[in-house]
Amino acid sequence: MLNTGDILETIKMIQEENLDIRTITMGISLLDCIDGDIDAACGKIYEKMMRKAENLVKTGEDIEKQYGIPIINKRISVTPIAMVAAATKRSPVKFAKTLQRVAEGTGVNYIGGYSALVHKGFSAGDRELIESIPEALAETTNVCSSVNIGSTKAGINMDAVAMMGKIIMQSAEATKDDHCFGAAKIVVFCNAPEDNPFMAGAFHGVGEYDTEINVGVSGPGVVRAALAKHPDANISEIADVIKKTAFKITRMGQLVGTEASKRLGVPFGIVDLSLAPTPAVGDSVAHILEEIGLESCGTHGTTACLAMLNDAVKKGGVMASSHVGGLSGAFIPVSEDAGMIDAAVCGSLSLDKLEAMTAVCSVGLDMIVIPGDTPVDTISAIIADEAAIGMVNSKTTAVRVIPAIGMKEGEVLEFGGLFGSGPVMSVNKYSSSKFISRGGRIPAPLQSLKN
């Protein structure tokens, strides 16, 4: 029986507290599109993706209208293109342009999967795809790229780490007239999940269904509003409030995913529990931490508060859905979170503190703007540090940094829309070049031996 109080509470969450479904993402396998002729392969990819996703946007809009639940993004993820491109001897950029045509034809916001998985070493097609990323992202608008350079089982591929520092800088330079946005569409992972619905890191893993629907929820504003009602609660009580709120948010994601799966005739994959912030006032993970009792995000105690938040979100979410996956936790992107932006501008939040926070949250260093003259080896070293946290702790970590070409520390790079604006943050001035130039592979840690 419907409870009027629950209905009114949900309406308030949507209208006043920025509750939404951040994305429904259709994963599509391209393994049956592989062909030694690149034109034939691209033709197969276009035909399959258009056939599978032709009603994705309309279905999302219909669900929005029926249930009154905002669904902000409709997206597609595909098999890592390096696997598809390995059969051809041509530049993979043609695949990126095919994905762009699909994005325009279906009306989706982004397509993820211009990707390579090189955590242990390079297979056929991997180097070619990685080297093509700057050109591919500069020549497309809706295509996103990711590279997995490490895992707990394999260690860290330091040759790939060195490559990615250069690729990120080249991507920023190739799009310097467009806010260096190419770099904002690249994620470098350790322990990348195969069912992540969030961009820019989404790709469709080889262990997934041929086609499926994954859902990413949001809700930082809802959590903050719930905590504001308990100003004198102790930390145990705070954790309980977060769990109950995460349960309600995830149930909505489960509803949307199940409904989209039924209407599109494809299996339902997972709900990603991640609290995904936006630049909108009141929709910030940083503000949740401040509601708990921090004067400014980044001060001492931030890591402890974030660990508790992340754990409580997962405990509440897993009770609301039998299929939880993806990244699931709390995102801490700087440019996309109004509270993080304020904390970075006032000096409370540094790159070093963000790195510490990533040890306990769901992803990593996300949407961080750095000076345009940052050495590429320093970018690679940032990636290596973050990958080491993921490798040793058996969790997903990632890096998405944007070198702001021509800009210095303290200036602001404006993206607009969901991507917000990013204050240029300082990086350590001392060199890591010799470390990065050694190459090779950081061996897998002892905790990888669990068999």
Tab-separated table of C-alpha atoms in Angstrom:
chain	number	residue	atom	x	y	z
A	1	MET	CA	0.000	0.000	0.000
A	2	LEU	CA	1.320	3.437	-0.957
A	3	ASN	CA	2.289	5.649	1.936
A	4	THR	CA	1.368	9.311	1.387
A	5	GLY	CA	4.195	10.461	3.630
A	6	ASP	CA	6.772	8.540	1.578
A	7	ILE	CA	5.412	10.014	-1.668
A	8	LEU	CA	5.574	13.574	-0.322
A	9	GLU	CA	9.076	12.961	1.018
A	10	THR	CA	10.266	11.803	-2.399
A	11	ILE	CA	8.683	14.814	-4.111
A	12	LYS	CA	10.502	17.115	-1.700
A	13	MET	CA	13.796	15.307	-2.353
A	14	ILE	CA	13.390	15.873	-6.084
A	15	GLN	CA	12.133	19.470	-5.973
A	16	GLU	CA	14.214	20.913	-3.136
A	17	GLU	CA	17.195	18.623	-2.533
A	18	ASN	CA	18.463	17.882	-6.079
A	19	LEU	CA	17.589	14.182	-6.013
A	20	ASP	CA	17.895	12.616	-9.453
A	21	ILE	CA	18.993	9.580	-11.387
A	22	ARG	CA	22.342	10.775	-12.669
A	23	THR	CA	22.471	8.316	-15.563
A	24	ILE	CA	21.005	5.279	-17.231
A	25	THR	CA	23.804	3.716	-19.247
A	26	MET	CA	23.296	1.015	-21.847
A	27	GLY	CA	26.284	-1.321	-22.127
A	28	ILE	CA	26.737	-2.842	-25.585
A	29	SER	CA	29.233	-5.571	-26.497
A	30	LEU	CA	31.076	-5.004	-29.769
A	31	LEU	CA	32.878	-8.353	-29.795
A	32	ASP	CA	30.677	-9.613	-32.649
A	33	CYS	CA	31.589	-6.508	-34.677
A	34	ILE	CA	35.321	-7.281	-34.914
A	35	ASP	CA	36.577	-7.363	-38.493
A	36	GLY	CA	39.966	-7.073	-40.145
A	37	ASP	CA	38.497	-4.440	-42.465
A	38	ILE	CA	38.093	-1.270	-40.406
A	39	ASP	CA	35.289	0.053	-42.614
A	40	ALA	CA	33.354	-3.191	-42.213
A	41	ALA	CA	33.946	-3.152	-38.442
A	42	CYS	CA	32.731	0.442	-38.150
A	43	GLY	CA	29.679	-0.418	-40.232
A	44	LYS	CA	28.806	-3.318	-37.931
A	45	ILE	CA	29.339	-1.151	-34.840
A	46	TYR	CA	27.109	1.628	-36.124
A	47	GLU	CA	24.335	-0.772	-37.118
A	48	LYS	CA	24.343	-2.691	-33.822
A	49	MET	CA	24.549	0.361	-31.574
A	50	MET	CA	21.813	2.233	-33.434
A	51	ARG	CA	19.573	-0.840	-33.306
A	52	LYS	CA	20.144	-1.498	-29.614
A	53	ALA	CA	20.041	2.116	-28.386
A	54	GLU	CA	17.558	3.748	-30.768
A	55	ASN	CA	14.925	4.007	-27.999
A	56	LEU	CA	17.245	4.620	-25.038
A	57	VAL	CA	16.736	8.383	-24.779
A	58	LYS	CA	12.990	8.184	-25.408
A	59	THR	CA	12.615	5.428	-22.809
A	60	GLY	CA	14.452	7.539	-20.234
A	61	GLU	CA	12.232	10.512	-20.996
A	62	ASP	CA	9.075	8.382	-20.770
A	63	ILE	CA	10.110	7.054	-17.347
A	64	GLU	CA	10.817	10.616	-16.209
A	65	LYS	CA	7.318	11.688	-17.221
A	66	GLN	CA	5.568	8.678	-15.711
A	67	TYR	CA	7.296	8.721	-12.328
A	68	GLY	CA	8.375	12.368	-12.076
A	69	ILE	CA	11.973	11.314	-11.484
A	70	PRO	CA	14.632	13.405	-13.260
A	71	ILE	CA	17.047	11.275	-15.310
A	72	ILE	CA	19.866	13.662	-16.130
A	73	ASN	CA	21.948	11.617	-18.574
A	74	LYS	CA	21.345	8.802	-21.027
A	75	ARG	CA	24.618	7.176	-22.036
A	76	ILE	CA	26.200	4.193	-23.766
A	77	SER	CA	29.286	2.168	-22.850
A	78	VAL	CA	30.983	-0.243	-25.244
A	79	THR	CA	33.620	-2.966	-25.309
A	80	PRO	CA	37.094	-1.391	-24.976
A	81	ILE	CA	37.827	-0.249	-28.504
A	82	ALA	CA	41.450	-1.437	-28.292
A	83	MET	CA	40.092	-4.998	-28.431
A	84	VAL	CA	38.043	-4.254	-31.535
A	85	ALA	CA	40.823	-2.262	-33.205
A	86	ALA	CA	43.401	-5.027	-32.688
A	87	ALA	CA	42.108	-6.847	-35.774
A	88	THR	CA	42.772	-3.887	-38.066
A	89	LYS	CA	45.976	-2.182	-39.186
A	90	ARG	CA	44.513	1.331	-39.369
A	91	SER	CA	44.304	4.269	-36.958
A	92	PRO	CA	41.615	3.623	-34.307
A	93	VAL	CA	40.356	7.216	-34.646
A	94	LYS	CA	37.841	5.984	-37.212
A	95	PHE	CA	36.169	4.001	-34.437
A	96	ALA	CA	35.894	7.165	-32.313
A	97	LYS	CA	34.221	8.963	-35.194
A	98	THR	CA	31.790	6.071	-35.566
A	99	LEU	CA	30.905	6.324	-31.870
A	100	GLN	CA	30.341	10.060	-32.372
A	101	ARG	CA	27.920	9.319	-35.208
A	102	VAL	CA	26.036	6.950	-32.904
A	103	ALA	CA	25.881	9.604	-30.172
A	104	GLU	CA	24.396	12.074	-32.647
A	105	GLY	CA	21.999	9.490	-34.062
A	106	THR	CA	20.672	8.280	-30.709
A	107	GLY	CA	20.826	11.588	-28.830
A	108	VAL	CA	22.801	10.185	-25.879
A	109	ASN	CA	24.992	12.505	-23.823
A	110	TYR	CA	28.203	10.480	-23.906
A	111	ILE	CA	29.620	7.193	-25.128
A	112	GLY	CA	32.374	5.576	-23.067
A	113	GLY	CA	34.725	2.833	-24.143
A	114	TYR	CA	37.455	4.385	-26.265
A	115	SER	CA	39.551	2.404	-23.861
A	116	ALA	CA	42.420	-0.009	-23.306
A	117	LEU	CA	43.136	-2.467	-20.478
A	118	VAL	CA	46.896	-2.632	-19.994
A	119	HIS	CA	47.312	-3.307	-16.278
A	120	LYS	CA	49.864	-6.071	-16.921
A	121	GLY	CA	51.132	-5.254	-20.394
A	122	PHE	CA	50.237	-4.195	-23.921
A	123	SER	CA	48.330	-6.451	-26.298
A	124	ALA	CA	47.791	-5.875	-30.009
A	125	GLY	CA	46.026	-2.578	-30.572
A	126	ASP	CA	46.618	-1.148	-27.087
A	127	ARG	CA	49.521	1.193	-27.850
A	128	GLU	CA	47.890	2.384	-31.053
A	129	LEU	CA	44.673	3.244	-29.265
A	130	ILE	CA	46.392	5.025	-26.371
A	131	GLU	CA	48.524	7.092	-28.744
A	132	SER	CA	45.403	8.059	-30.712
A	133	ILE	CA	43.446	9.353	-27.702
A	134	PRO	CA	44.354	13.077	-28.065
A	135	GLU	CA	43.308	13.123	-31.735
A	136	ALA	CA	40.173	11.040	-31.118
A	137	LEU	CA	38.907	13.246	-28.290
A	138	ALA	CA	39.767	16.472	-30.118
A	139	GLU	CA	37.782	15.359	-33.171
A	140	THR	CA	34.713	14.149	-31.273
A	141	THR	CA	32.389	15.772	-28.773
A	142	ASN	CA	30.601	12.936	-26.996
A	143	VAL	CA	33.253	10.211	-26.847
A	144	CYS	CA	35.086	9.394	-23.603
A	145	SER	CA	38.264	7.430	-22.989
A	146	SER	CA	39.737	5.349	-20.180
A	147	VAL	CA	42.849	3.265	-19.636
A	148	ASN	CA	43.314	0.710	-16.854
A	149	ILE	CA	46.996	0.732	-15.907
A	150	GLY	CA	46.992	-1.356	-12.727
A	151	SER	CA	45.216	-3.923	-10.589
A	152	THR	CA	45.670	-5.705	-7.302
A	153	LYS	CA	46.243	-8.972	-9.174
A	154	ALA	CA	48.698	-7.635	-11.769
A	155	GLY	CA	50.507	-4.700	-10.163
A	156	ILE	CA	51.040	-1.394	-11.985
A	157	ASN	CA	52.227	-1.085	-15.584
A	158	MET	CA	54.665	1.813	-15.214
A	159	ASP	CA	55.284	2.009	-18.980
A	160	ALA	CA	51.567	2.744	-19.386
A	161	VAL	CA	51.695	5.223	-16.496
A	162	ALA	CA	54.468	7.130	-18.278
A	163	MET	CA	52.469	7.113	-21.515
A	164	MET	CA	49.322	8.444	-19.869
A	165	GLY	CA	51.068	11.511	-18.441
A	166	LYS	CA	51.990	12.489	-21.997
A	167	ILE	CA	48.568	11.592	-23.407
A	168	ILE	CA	46.736	13.743	-20.853
A	169	MET	CA	48.944	16.731	-21.630
A	170	GLN	CA	48.585	16.222	-25.393
A	171	SER	CA	44.802	15.972	-25.021
A	172	ALA	CA	44.694	19.241	-23.082
A	173	GLU	CA	46.858	20.965	-25.699
A	174	ALA	CA	44.749	19.597	-28.569
A	175	THR	CA	41.623	21.130	-26.994
A	176	LYS	CA	43.108	24.272	-25.438
A	177	ASP	CA	40.592	26.418	-27.346
A	178	ASP	CA	37.794	24.390	-25.741
A	179	HIS	CA	38.778	24.737	-22.071
A	180	CYS	CA	41.273	21.838	-22.437
A	181	PHE	CA	38.207	19.627	-22.316
A	182	GLY	CA	39.846	16.657	-24.009
A	183	ALA	CA	41.674	15.881	-20.762
A	184	ALA	CA	38.367	15.979	-18.867
A	185	LYS	CA	37.180	13.028	-20.970
A	186	ILE	CA	40.062	10.739	-19.925
A	187	VAL	CA	40.130	8.548	-16.817
A	188	VAL	CA	43.182	6.502	-15.807
A	189	PHE	CA	42.149	3.561	-13.612
A	190	CYS	CA	43.512	0.975	-11.248
A	191	ASN	CA	41.088	-1.948	-10.701
A	192	ALA	CA	38.568	-0.587	-13.221
A	193	PRO	CA	35.092	-2.181	-12.868
A	194	GLU	CA	33.412	-3.630	-15.960
A	195	ASP	CA	29.922	-2.279	-15.168
A	196	ASN	CA	30.535	1.371	-14.266
A	197	PRO	CA	27.721	3.592	-15.636
A	198	PHE	CA	29.516	6.900	-14.956
A	199	MET	CA	31.538	8.873	-17.480
A	200	ALA	CA	34.233	9.408	-18.436
A	201	GLY	CA	35.396	5.985	-17.226
A	202	ALA	CA	32.572	3.735	-18.403
A	203	PHE	CA	33.288	0.760	-20.638
A	204	HIS	CA	31.426	-2.507	-21.209
A	205	GLY	CA	33.435	-5.416	-19.813
A	206	VAL	CA	33.814	-8.741	-21.588
A	207	GLY	CA	32.154	-10.529	-18.660
A	208	GLU	CA	28.901	-8.600	-19.016
A	209	TYR	CA	25.697	-9.348	-20.943
A	210	ASP	CA	25.678	-8.644	-24.687
A	211	THR	CA	23.498	-5.627	-23.855
A	212	GLU	CA	22.400	-4.365	-20.438
A	213	ILE	CA	21.179	-1.346	-18.482
A	214	ASN	CA	23.178	0.068	-15.554
A	215	VAL	CA	21.951	2.938	-13.396
A	216	GLY	CA	23.885	5.579	-11.479
A	217	VAL	CA	22.094	7.413	-8.666
A	218	SER	CA	22.860	10.777	-7.100
A	219	GLY	CA	21.617	12.453	-3.936
A	220	PRO	CA	24.256	14.418	-1.957
A	221	GLY	CA	21.685	17.153	-1.347
A	222	VAL	CA	19.245	14.632	0.099
A	223	VAL	CA	21.846	13.260	2.508
A	224	ARG	CA	22.842	16.727	3.638
A	225	ALA	CA	19.220	17.746	4.214
A	226	ALA	CA	18.619	14.591	6.259
A	227	LEU	CA	21.649	15.308	8.446
A	228	ALA	CA	20.559	18.917	8.976
A	229	LYS	CA	17.535	17.577	10.861
A	230	HIS	CA	19.851	15.978	13.450
A	231	PRO	CA	22.197	18.747	14.620
A	232	ASP	CA	22.957	17.106	17.971
A	233	ALA	CA	23.247	13.466	16.862
A	234	ASN	CA	26.365	11.481	17.687
A	235	ILE	CA	28.419	9.818	14.930
A	236	SER	CA	26.675	6.449	15.293
A	237	GLU	CA	23.325	8.154	14.814
A	238	ILE	CA	24.688	10.161	11.869
A	239	ALA	CA	25.800	6.930	10.184
A	240	ASP	CA	22.332	5.467	10.699
A	241	VAL	CA	20.656	8.509	9.112
A	242	ILE	CA	22.950	8.213	6.092
A	243	LYS	CA	22.197	4.484	5.725
A	244	LYS	CA	18.442	5.040	5.766
A	245	THR	CA	18.706	7.904	3.279
A	246	ALA	CA	20.935	5.874	0.938
A	247	PHE	CA	18.348	3.093	1.052
A	248	LYS	CA	15.629	5.459	-0.206
A	249	ILE	CA	17.857	6.873	-2.944
A	250	THR	CA	18.892	3.412	-4.141
A	251	ARG	CA	15.309	2.131	-4.232
A	252	MET	CA	14.536	4.840	-6.734
A	253	GLY	CA	17.513	3.744	-8.837
A	254	GLN	CA	16.364	0.132	-8.654
A	255	LEU	CA	12.893	1.162	-9.850
A	256	VAL	CA	14.259	3.123	-12.828
A	257	GLY	CA	16.710	0.385	-13.807
A	258	THR	CA	14.102	-2.352	-13.656
A	259	GLU	CA	11.611	-0.291	-15.639
A	260	ALA	CA	14.152	0.704	-18.304
A	261	SER	CA	15.284	-2.909	-18.614
A	262	LYS	CA	11.715	-4.107	-19.166
A	263	ARG	CA	10.867	-1.430	-21.722
A	264	LEU	CA	14.074	-1.847	-23.710
A	265	GLY	CA	14.032	-5.637	-23.569
A	266	VAL	CA	17.570	-5.995	-22.216
A	267	PRO	CA	18.821	-7.342	-18.863
A	268	PHE	CA	19.174	-5.058	-15.847
A	269	GLY	CA	22.801	-4.919	-14.720
A	270	ILE	CA	23.530	-2.921	-11.568
A	271	VAL	CA	22.768	0.173	-9.535
A	272	ASP	CA	25.848	2.266	-8.798
A	273	LEU	CA	25.393	3.806	-5.344
A	274	SER	CA	27.834	6.669	-5.844
A	275	LEU	CA	26.821	10.045	-4.448
A	276	ALA	CA	27.483	12.130	-7.553
A	277	PRO	CA	27.617	15.889	-6.858
A	278	THR	CA	26.996	18.830	-9.187
A	279	PRO	CA	27.975	22.512	-9.078
A	280	ALA	CA	24.385	23.307	-8.003
A	281	VAL	CA	24.054	24.844	-4.558
A	282	GLY	CA	23.093	22.171	-2.020
A	283	ASP	CA	24.229	19.204	-4.122
A	284	SER	CA	27.720	18.733	-2.714
A	285	VAL	CA	29.579	15.886	-1.000
A	286	ALA	CA	31.823	18.503	0.634
A	287	HIS	CA	28.755	20.101	2.209
A	288	ILE	CA	27.753	16.729	3.689
A	289	LEU	CA	31.133	16.539	5.416
A	290	GLU	CA	30.709	20.094	6.663
A	291	GLU	CA	27.219	19.263	7.927
A	292	ILE	CA	28.786	16.495	10.002
A	293	GLY	CA	30.945	19.081	11.716
A	294	LEU	CA	33.899	20.285	9.649
A	295	GLU	CA	34.375	24.022	9.227
A	296	SER	CA	35.671	23.438	5.692
A	297	CYS	CA	36.208	20.298	3.643
A	298	GLY	CA	39.893	19.455	3.685
A	299	THR	CA	40.565	20.277	7.309
A	300	HIS	CA	41.706	17.617	9.759
A	301	GLY	CA	38.985	15.005	10.212
A	302	THR	CA	37.880	15.117	6.565
A	303	THR	CA	39.209	11.658	5.737
A	304	ALA	CA	37.478	10.119	8.766
A	305	CYS	CA	34.148	11.767	7.916
A	306	LEU	CA	34.410	10.630	4.298
A	307	ALA	CA	35.213	7.049	5.332
A	308	MET	CA	32.127	6.938	7.522
A	309	LEU	CA	29.951	8.494	4.778
A	310	ASN	CA	31.188	6.057	2.141
A	311	ASP	CA	30.623	3.031	4.360
A	312	ALA	CA	27.141	4.133	5.430
A	313	VAL	CA	26.089	4.784	1.823
A	314	LYS	CA	27.114	1.268	0.843
A	315	LYS	CA	25.424	-0.369	3.847
A	316	GLY	CA	22.163	1.424	3.119
A	317	GLY	CA	22.326	0.891	-0.630
A	318	VAL	CA	22.972	-2.841	-0.636
A	319	MET	CA	19.759	-3.374	1.332
A	320	ALA	CA	17.793	-1.650	-1.417
A	321	SER	CA	19.094	-3.564	-4.440
A	322	SER	CA	20.267	-7.108	-5.046
A	323	HIS	CA	22.526	-5.911	-7.856
A	324	VAL	CA	24.920	-3.215	-6.662
A	325	GLY	CA	28.101	-2.590	-8.620
A	326	GLY	CA	30.098	-0.053	-10.572
A	327	LEU	CA	32.020	2.321	-8.324
A	328	SER	CA	29.502	2.775	-5.480
A	329	GLY	CA	30.462	5.234	-2.776
A	330	ALA	CA	31.059	8.983	-2.802
A	331	PHE	CA	32.580	10.923	-5.681
A	332	ILE	CA	34.840	13.839	-4.790
A	333	PRO	CA	35.324	15.705	-8.093
A	334	VAL	CA	36.615	19.215	-7.489
A	335	SER	CA	35.135	21.149	-10.415
A	336	GLU	CA	31.763	19.372	-10.219
A	337	ASP	CA	31.178	19.963	-6.506
A	338	ALA	CA	30.360	23.466	-5.264
A	339	GLY	CA	31.714	22.741	-1.776
A	340	MET	CA	34.956	21.259	-3.110
A	341	ILE	CA	35.452	24.311	-5.318
A	342	ASP	CA	35.016	26.653	-2.341
A	343	ALA	CA	37.376	24.568	-0.194
A	344	ALA	CA	40.044	24.556	-2.896
A	345	VAL	CA	39.735	28.302	-3.470
A	346	CYS	CA	40.060	29.149	0.241
A	347	GLY	CA	43.078	26.862	0.625
A	348	SER	CA	41.472	24.300	2.924
A	349	LEU	CA	41.629	21.553	0.305
A	350	SER	CA	44.930	20.601	-1.337
A	351	LEU	CA	45.906	17.948	-3.851
A	352	ASP	CA	47.730	16.037	-1.099
A	353	LYS	CA	44.598	16.002	1.092
A	354	LEU	CA	42.485	14.851	-1.832
A	355	GLU	CA	44.879	11.953	-2.338
A	356	ALA	CA	44.466	10.955	1.309
A	357	MET	CA	40.680	11.120	0.931
A	358	THR	CA	40.758	8.791	-2.064
A	359	ALA	CA	42.044	6.006	0.179
A	360	VAL	CA	38.560	5.759	1.700
A	361	CYS	CA	36.145	6.866	-1.032
A	362	SER	CA	34.885	5.193	-4.153
A	363	VAL	CA	37.120	6.568	-6.866
A	364	GLY	CA	40.046	8.986	-6.872
A	365	LEU	CA	41.450	12.325	-7.999
A	366	ASP	CA	38.603	13.568	-10.150
A	367	MET	CA	38.183	16.709	-12.290
A	368	ILE	CA	41.206	18.437	-10.791
A	369	VAL	CA	42.687	21.348	-12.719
A	370	ILE	CA	46.467	21.704	-12.553
A	371	PRO	CA	48.844	24.322	-14.028
A	372	GLY	CA	49.361	24.040	-17.766
A	373	ASP	CA	53.137	23.898	-17.383
A	374	THR	CA	53.054	20.837	-15.103
A	375	PRO	CA	55.718	18.358	-16.299
A	376	VAL	CA	54.245	15.225	-17.867
A	377	ASP	CA	56.327	13.080	-15.512
A	378	THR	CA	54.616	14.788	-12.578
A	379	ILE	CA	51.217	13.874	-14.045
A	380	SER	CA	52.436	10.281	-14.424
A	381	ALA	CA	53.644	10.277	-10.814
A	382	ILE	CA	50.228	11.499	-9.633
A	383	ILE	CA	48.709	8.548	-11.536
A	384	ALA	CA	51.217	6.133	-9.982
A	385	ASP	CA	50.439	7.328	-6.450
A	386	GLU	CA	46.717	6.951	-6.961
A	387	ALA	CA	47.084	3.543	-8.601
A	388	ALA	CA	49.186	2.373	-5.656
A	389	ILE	CA	46.367	3.265	-3.248
A	390	GLY	CA	43.949	1.205	-5.317
A	391	MET	CA	46.315	-1.706	-5.798
A	392	VAL	CA	47.258	-2.097	-2.139
A	393	ASN	CA	43.717	-1.577	-0.829
A	394	SER	CA	41.998	-3.772	-3.452
A	395	LYS	CA	39.727	-0.930	-4.536
A	396	THR	CA	39.083	1.141	-7.612
A	397	THR	CA	41.045	4.364	-7.873
A	398	ALA	CA	41.312	6.754	-10.783
A	399	VAL	CA	42.820	9.999	-11.976
A	400	ARG	CA	41.135	12.663	-14.099
A	401	VAL	CA	43.293	15.770	-14.139
A	402	ILE	CA	43.107	18.677	-16.567
A	403	PRO	CA	46.273	20.645	-17.343
A	404	ALA	CA	44.997	24.194	-17.946
A	405	ILE	CA	47.173	25.303	-20.846
A	406	GLY	CA	48.424	28.854	-20.323
A	407	MET	CA	47.024	29.101	-16.781
A	408	LYS	CA	48.733	29.265	-13.395
A	409	GLU	CA	47.859	28.291	-9.837
A	410	GLY	CA	44.995	30.371	-8.455
A	411	GLU	CA	43.280	31.018	-11.800
A	412	VAL	CA	39.960	29.361	-12.639
A	413	LEU	CA	39.145	27.208	-15.655
A	414	GLU	CA	35.451	27.481	-16.542
A	415	PHE	CA	33.737	24.432	-18.038
A	416	GLY	CA	30.087	25.364	-17.521
A	417	GLY	CA	27.074	23.080	-17.048
A	418	LEU	CA	27.486	19.854	-15.092
A	419	PHE	CA	31.282	20.168	-15.170
A	420	GLY	CA	31.330	23.491	-13.293
A	421	SER	CA	34.591	25.366	-12.880
A	422	GLY	CA	37.964	24.294	-11.582
A	423	PRO	CA	40.428	26.369	-9.590
A	424	VAL	CA	43.979	25.638	-10.767
A	425	MET	CA	45.538	23.717	-7.866
A	426	SER	CA	49.216	23.596	-7.038
A	427	VAL	CA	51.354	20.502	-7.566
A	428	ASN	CA	54.602	19.579	-5.866
A	429	LYS	CA	57.464	21.377	-7.615
A	430	TYR	CA	60.020	18.592	-7.105
A	431	SER	CA	60.706	16.172	-9.936
A	432	SER	CA	59.662	12.511	-10.239
A	433	SER	CA	61.270	12.087	-13.673
A	434	LYS	CA	63.846	9.424	-12.818
A	435	PHE	CA	61.219	7.289	-11.094
A	436	ILE	CA	58.867	7.476	-14.073
A	437	SER	CA	61.606	6.945	-16.665
A	438	ARG	CA	62.618	3.596	-15.137
A	439	GLY	CA	59.559	1.878	-16.650
A	440	GLY	CA	58.783	-1.749	-15.917
A	441	ARG	CA	56.048	-2.945	-13.586
A	442	ILE	CA	55.384	-2.486	-9.887
A	443	PRO	CA	54.804	-6.071	-8.703
A	444	ALA	CA	51.418	-7.101	-7.374
A	445	PRO	CA	51.187	-6.834	-3.565
A	446	LEU	CA	51.089	-9.847	-1.277
A	447	GLN	CA	47.350	-9.410	-0.719
A	448	SER	CA	46.808	-10.406	-4.374
A	449	LEU	CA	47.614	-14.009	-3.417
A	450	LYS	CA	44.174	-15.017	-2.137
A	451	ASN	CA	43.677	-18.309	-3.943
